[in-house]
Coordinates of C-alpha atoms in Angstrom, one line a residue:
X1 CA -37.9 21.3 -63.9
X2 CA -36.4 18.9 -66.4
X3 CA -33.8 16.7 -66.0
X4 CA -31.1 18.8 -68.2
X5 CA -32.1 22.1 -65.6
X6 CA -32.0 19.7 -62.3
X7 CA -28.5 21.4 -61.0
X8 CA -26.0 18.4 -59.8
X9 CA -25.9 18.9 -55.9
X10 CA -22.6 17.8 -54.0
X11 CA -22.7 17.5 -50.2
X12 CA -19.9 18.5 -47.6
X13 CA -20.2 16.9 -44.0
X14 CA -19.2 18.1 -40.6
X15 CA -16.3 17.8 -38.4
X16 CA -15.3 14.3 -37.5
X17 CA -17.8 12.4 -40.5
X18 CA -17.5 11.8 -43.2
X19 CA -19.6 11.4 -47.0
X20 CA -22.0 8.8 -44.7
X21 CA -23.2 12.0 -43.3
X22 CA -25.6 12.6 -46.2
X23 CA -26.7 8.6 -47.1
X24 CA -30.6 10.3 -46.2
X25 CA -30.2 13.2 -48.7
X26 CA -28.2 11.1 -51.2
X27 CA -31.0 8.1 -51.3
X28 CA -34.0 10.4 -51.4
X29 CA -32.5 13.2 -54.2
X30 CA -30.6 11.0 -56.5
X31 CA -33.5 9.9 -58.9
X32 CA -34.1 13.9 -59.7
X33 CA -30.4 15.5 -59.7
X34 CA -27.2 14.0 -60.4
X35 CA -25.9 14.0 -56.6
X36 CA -22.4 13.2 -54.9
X37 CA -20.9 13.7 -51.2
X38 CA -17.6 14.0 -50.8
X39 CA -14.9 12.9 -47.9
X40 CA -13.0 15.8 -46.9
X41 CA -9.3 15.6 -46.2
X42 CA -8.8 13.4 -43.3
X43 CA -11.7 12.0 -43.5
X44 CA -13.8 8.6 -44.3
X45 CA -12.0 7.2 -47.6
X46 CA -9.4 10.2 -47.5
X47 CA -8.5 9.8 -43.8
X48 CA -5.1 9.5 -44.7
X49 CA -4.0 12.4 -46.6
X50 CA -3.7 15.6 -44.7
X51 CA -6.2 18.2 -43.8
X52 CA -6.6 21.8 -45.6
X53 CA -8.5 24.1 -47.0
X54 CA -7.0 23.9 -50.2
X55 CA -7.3 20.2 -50.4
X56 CA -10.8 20.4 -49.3
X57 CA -11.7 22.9 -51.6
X58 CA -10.0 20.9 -54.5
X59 CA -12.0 17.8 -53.1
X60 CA -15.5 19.5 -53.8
X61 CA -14.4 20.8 -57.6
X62 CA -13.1 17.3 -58.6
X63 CA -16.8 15.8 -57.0
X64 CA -18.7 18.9 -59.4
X65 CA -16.4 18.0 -62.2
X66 CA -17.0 14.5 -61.8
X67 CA -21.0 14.7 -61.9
X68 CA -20.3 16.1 -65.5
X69 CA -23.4 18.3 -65.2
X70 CA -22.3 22.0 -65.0
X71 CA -21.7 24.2 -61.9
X72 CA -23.5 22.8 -58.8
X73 CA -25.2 23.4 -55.9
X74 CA -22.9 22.6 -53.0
X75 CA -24.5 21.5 -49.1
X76 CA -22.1 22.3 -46.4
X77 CA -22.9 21.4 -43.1
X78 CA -20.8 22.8 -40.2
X79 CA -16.7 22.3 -40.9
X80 CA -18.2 21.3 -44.4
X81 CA -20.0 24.8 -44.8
X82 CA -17.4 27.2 -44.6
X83 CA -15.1 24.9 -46.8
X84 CA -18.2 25.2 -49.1
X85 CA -17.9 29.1 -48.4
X86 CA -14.1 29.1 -49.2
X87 CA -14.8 26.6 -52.3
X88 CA -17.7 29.2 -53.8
X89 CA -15.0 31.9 -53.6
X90 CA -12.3 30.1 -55.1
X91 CA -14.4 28.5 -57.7
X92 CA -17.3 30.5 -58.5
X93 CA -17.9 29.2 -62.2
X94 CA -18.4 25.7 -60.8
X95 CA -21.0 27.0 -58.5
X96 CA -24.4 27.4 -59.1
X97 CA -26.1 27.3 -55.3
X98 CA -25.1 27.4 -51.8
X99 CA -26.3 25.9 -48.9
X100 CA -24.8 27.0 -45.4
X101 CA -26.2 24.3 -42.7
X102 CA -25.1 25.3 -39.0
X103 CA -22.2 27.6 -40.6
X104 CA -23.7 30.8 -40.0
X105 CA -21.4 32.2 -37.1
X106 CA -18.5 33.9 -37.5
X107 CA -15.6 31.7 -36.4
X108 CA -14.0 35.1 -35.2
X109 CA -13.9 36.5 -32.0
X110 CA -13.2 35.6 -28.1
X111 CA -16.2 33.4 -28.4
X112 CA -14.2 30.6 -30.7
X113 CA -11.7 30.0 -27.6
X114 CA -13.6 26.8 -26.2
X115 CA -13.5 25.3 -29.4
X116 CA -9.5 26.0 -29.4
X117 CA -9.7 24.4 -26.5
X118 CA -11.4 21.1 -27.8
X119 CA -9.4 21.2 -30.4
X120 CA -6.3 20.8 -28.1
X121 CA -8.2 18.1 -25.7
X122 CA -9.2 16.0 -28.8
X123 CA -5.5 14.3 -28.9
X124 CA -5.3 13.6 -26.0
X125 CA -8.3 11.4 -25.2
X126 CA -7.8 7.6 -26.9
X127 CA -9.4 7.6 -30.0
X128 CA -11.4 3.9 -29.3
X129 CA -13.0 5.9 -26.4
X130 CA -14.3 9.0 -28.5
X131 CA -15.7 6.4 -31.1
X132 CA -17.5 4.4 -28.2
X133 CA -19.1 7.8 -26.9
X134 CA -19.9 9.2 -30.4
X135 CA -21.6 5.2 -31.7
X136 CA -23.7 5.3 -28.4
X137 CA -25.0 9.0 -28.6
X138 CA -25.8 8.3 -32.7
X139 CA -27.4 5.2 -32.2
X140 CA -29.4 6.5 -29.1
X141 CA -30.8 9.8 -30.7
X142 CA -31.5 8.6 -34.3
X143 CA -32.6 5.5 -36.0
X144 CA -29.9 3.2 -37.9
X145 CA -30.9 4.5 -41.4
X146 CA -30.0 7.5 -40.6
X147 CA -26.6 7.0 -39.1
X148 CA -25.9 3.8 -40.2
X149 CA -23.5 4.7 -42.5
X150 CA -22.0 7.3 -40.5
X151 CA -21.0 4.7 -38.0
X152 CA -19.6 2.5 -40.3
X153 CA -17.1 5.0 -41.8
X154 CA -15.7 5.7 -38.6
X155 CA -14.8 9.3 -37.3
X156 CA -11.9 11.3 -38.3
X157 CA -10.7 12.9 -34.7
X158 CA -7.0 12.9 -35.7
X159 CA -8.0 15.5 -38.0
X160 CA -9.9 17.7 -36.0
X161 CA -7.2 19.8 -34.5
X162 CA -5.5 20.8 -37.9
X163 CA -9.5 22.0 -39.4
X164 CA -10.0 23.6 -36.6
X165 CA -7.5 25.6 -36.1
X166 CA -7.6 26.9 -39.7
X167 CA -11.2 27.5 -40.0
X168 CA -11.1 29.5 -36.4
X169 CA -9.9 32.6 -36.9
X170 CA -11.1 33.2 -41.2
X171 CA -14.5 33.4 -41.8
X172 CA -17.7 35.8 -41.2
X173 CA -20.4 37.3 -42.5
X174 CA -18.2 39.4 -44.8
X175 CA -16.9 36.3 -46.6
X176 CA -20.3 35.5 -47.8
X177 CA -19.7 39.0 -50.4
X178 CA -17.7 37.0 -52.5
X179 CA -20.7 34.5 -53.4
X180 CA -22.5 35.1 -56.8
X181 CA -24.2 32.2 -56.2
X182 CA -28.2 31.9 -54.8
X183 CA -27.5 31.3 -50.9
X184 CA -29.6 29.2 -48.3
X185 CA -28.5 29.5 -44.9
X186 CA -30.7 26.4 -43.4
X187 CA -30.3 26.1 -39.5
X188 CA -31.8 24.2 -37.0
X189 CA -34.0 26.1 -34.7
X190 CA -32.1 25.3 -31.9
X191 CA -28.8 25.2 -32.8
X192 CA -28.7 28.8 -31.2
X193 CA -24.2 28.7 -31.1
X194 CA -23.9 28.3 -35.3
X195 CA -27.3 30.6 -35.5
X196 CA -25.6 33.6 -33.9
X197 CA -24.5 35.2 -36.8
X198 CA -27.6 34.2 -39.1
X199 CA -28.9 37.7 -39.6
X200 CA -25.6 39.3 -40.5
X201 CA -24.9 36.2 -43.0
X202 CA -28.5 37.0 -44.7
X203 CA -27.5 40.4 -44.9
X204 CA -24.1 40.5 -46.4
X205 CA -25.5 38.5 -50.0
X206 CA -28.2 39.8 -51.8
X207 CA -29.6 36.7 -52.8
X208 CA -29.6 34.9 -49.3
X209 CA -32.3 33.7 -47.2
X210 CA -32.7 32.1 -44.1
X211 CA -34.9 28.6 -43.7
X212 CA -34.8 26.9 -40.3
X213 CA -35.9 23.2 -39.9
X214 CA -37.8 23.3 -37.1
X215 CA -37.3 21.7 -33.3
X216 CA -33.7 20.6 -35.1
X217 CA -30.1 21.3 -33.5
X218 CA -26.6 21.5 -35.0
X219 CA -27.0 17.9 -36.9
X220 CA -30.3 19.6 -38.2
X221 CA -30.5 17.0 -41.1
X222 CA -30.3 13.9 -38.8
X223 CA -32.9 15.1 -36.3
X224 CA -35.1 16.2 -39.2
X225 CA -33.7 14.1 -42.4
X226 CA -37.3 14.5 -44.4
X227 CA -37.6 18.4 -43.7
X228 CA -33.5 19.3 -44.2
X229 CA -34.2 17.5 -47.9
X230 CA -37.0 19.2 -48.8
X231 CA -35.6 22.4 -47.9
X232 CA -32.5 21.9 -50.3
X233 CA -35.0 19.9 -53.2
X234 CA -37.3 23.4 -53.2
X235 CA -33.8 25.2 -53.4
X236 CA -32.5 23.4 -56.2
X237 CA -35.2 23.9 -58.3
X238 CA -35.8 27.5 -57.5
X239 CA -32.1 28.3 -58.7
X240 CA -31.6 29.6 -62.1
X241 CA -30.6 27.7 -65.0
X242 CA -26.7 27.2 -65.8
X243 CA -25.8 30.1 -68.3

């Protein structure tokens, strides 16, 4: 691949992060593809404006715009993937790849009611004492160049309510028809809630495939930084060039 055929890669992270998410992917992609990660709405540097799709969606064309180099191949992990998902339908001349990481379940469906649930709790716990609990539990499981950044940004729990709440409810495997783009849906091997509608996801695009990163969970590219990068470095250069 040359360097005018590398496609720019933008990142989306998961509920509560923010770009820092990604510093792993970021640091070891950047010297062979123009590469960005974005704050959603409500998040990191944006964690006063308010949360929505169409904001988020408009946050990930202005990051492939800004890269300069074509349509892109977007990362979403999580909260991040299905506004990827929603982004790919909305913009799908900007698009060029998509990766779905731990966004392969429907968000449909009786089983989505816990997660209404913590969406309503969220508010009501003090904010200092969520950051506490989520610092000790990064810095335990992973080492500081990993999350480093992630714990500096902070975490964007005021916001998790209002994603939520539109995200539950609108996406499944039928949304992925709208894609034209190459899809990789990349899952950690035991993140078995976000895996449950992997198979239908795979089935509903004709150019999707599956790719787990083994003995990973939900934050698959934390628990296996070196093996979530190399699976979206072979995807980017298998895509096709920009017409």
């Amino acid at each position: 691949m040359t360097a005018q055929d590398a496609p720019p890669i933008v990142f989306v992270h998961g509920t509560r992060f923010s770009a820092g998410q990604w510093s792993a992917q970021v640091g070891a992609l950047r010297e062979e593809f123009p590469v960005a990660a974005v704050d959603l709405p409500g998040h990191g540097a944006r964690s006063d404006r308010p949360w929505s799709l169409d904001a988020a969606t408009e946050v990930i064309a202005s990051a492939v715009d800004a890269l300069g180099a074509g349509p892109a191949l977007v990362v979403g992990h999580s909260l991040g993937g299905y506004a990827a998902l929603e982004f790919a339908g909305r913009h799908p001349e900007r698009l060029r790849g998509l990766v779905l990481a731990g966004a392969s379940a429907s968000t449909r469906g009786p089983w989505t009611a816990p997660y209404r649930w913590i969406a309503g709790l969220v508010p009501r716990l003090p904010a200092d004492r969520l950051t506490r609990w989520n610092d000790r539990l990064l810095r335990r499981l992973y080492p500081p160049e990993v999350v480093g950044e992630t714990i500096r940004n902070g975490y964007a729990f005021h916001t998790l309510p209002a994603a939520w709440n539109e995200v539950l409810g609108r996406f499944d495997a039928e949304t992925l028809r709208q894609v034209a783009a190459p899809v990789l849906i990349l899952n950690g091997e035991k993140d078995t809630v976000f895996r449950s509608g992997e198979a239908d996801f795979a089935r509903a695009h004709p150019h999707a495939r599956v790719e787990l990163v083994p003995r990973a969970g939900h934050l698959a590219n934390f628990d296996a930084p070196e093996a979530f990068t190399s699976a979206v470095r072979r995807f980017a250069r298998e895509l096709p060039r920009a017409v």
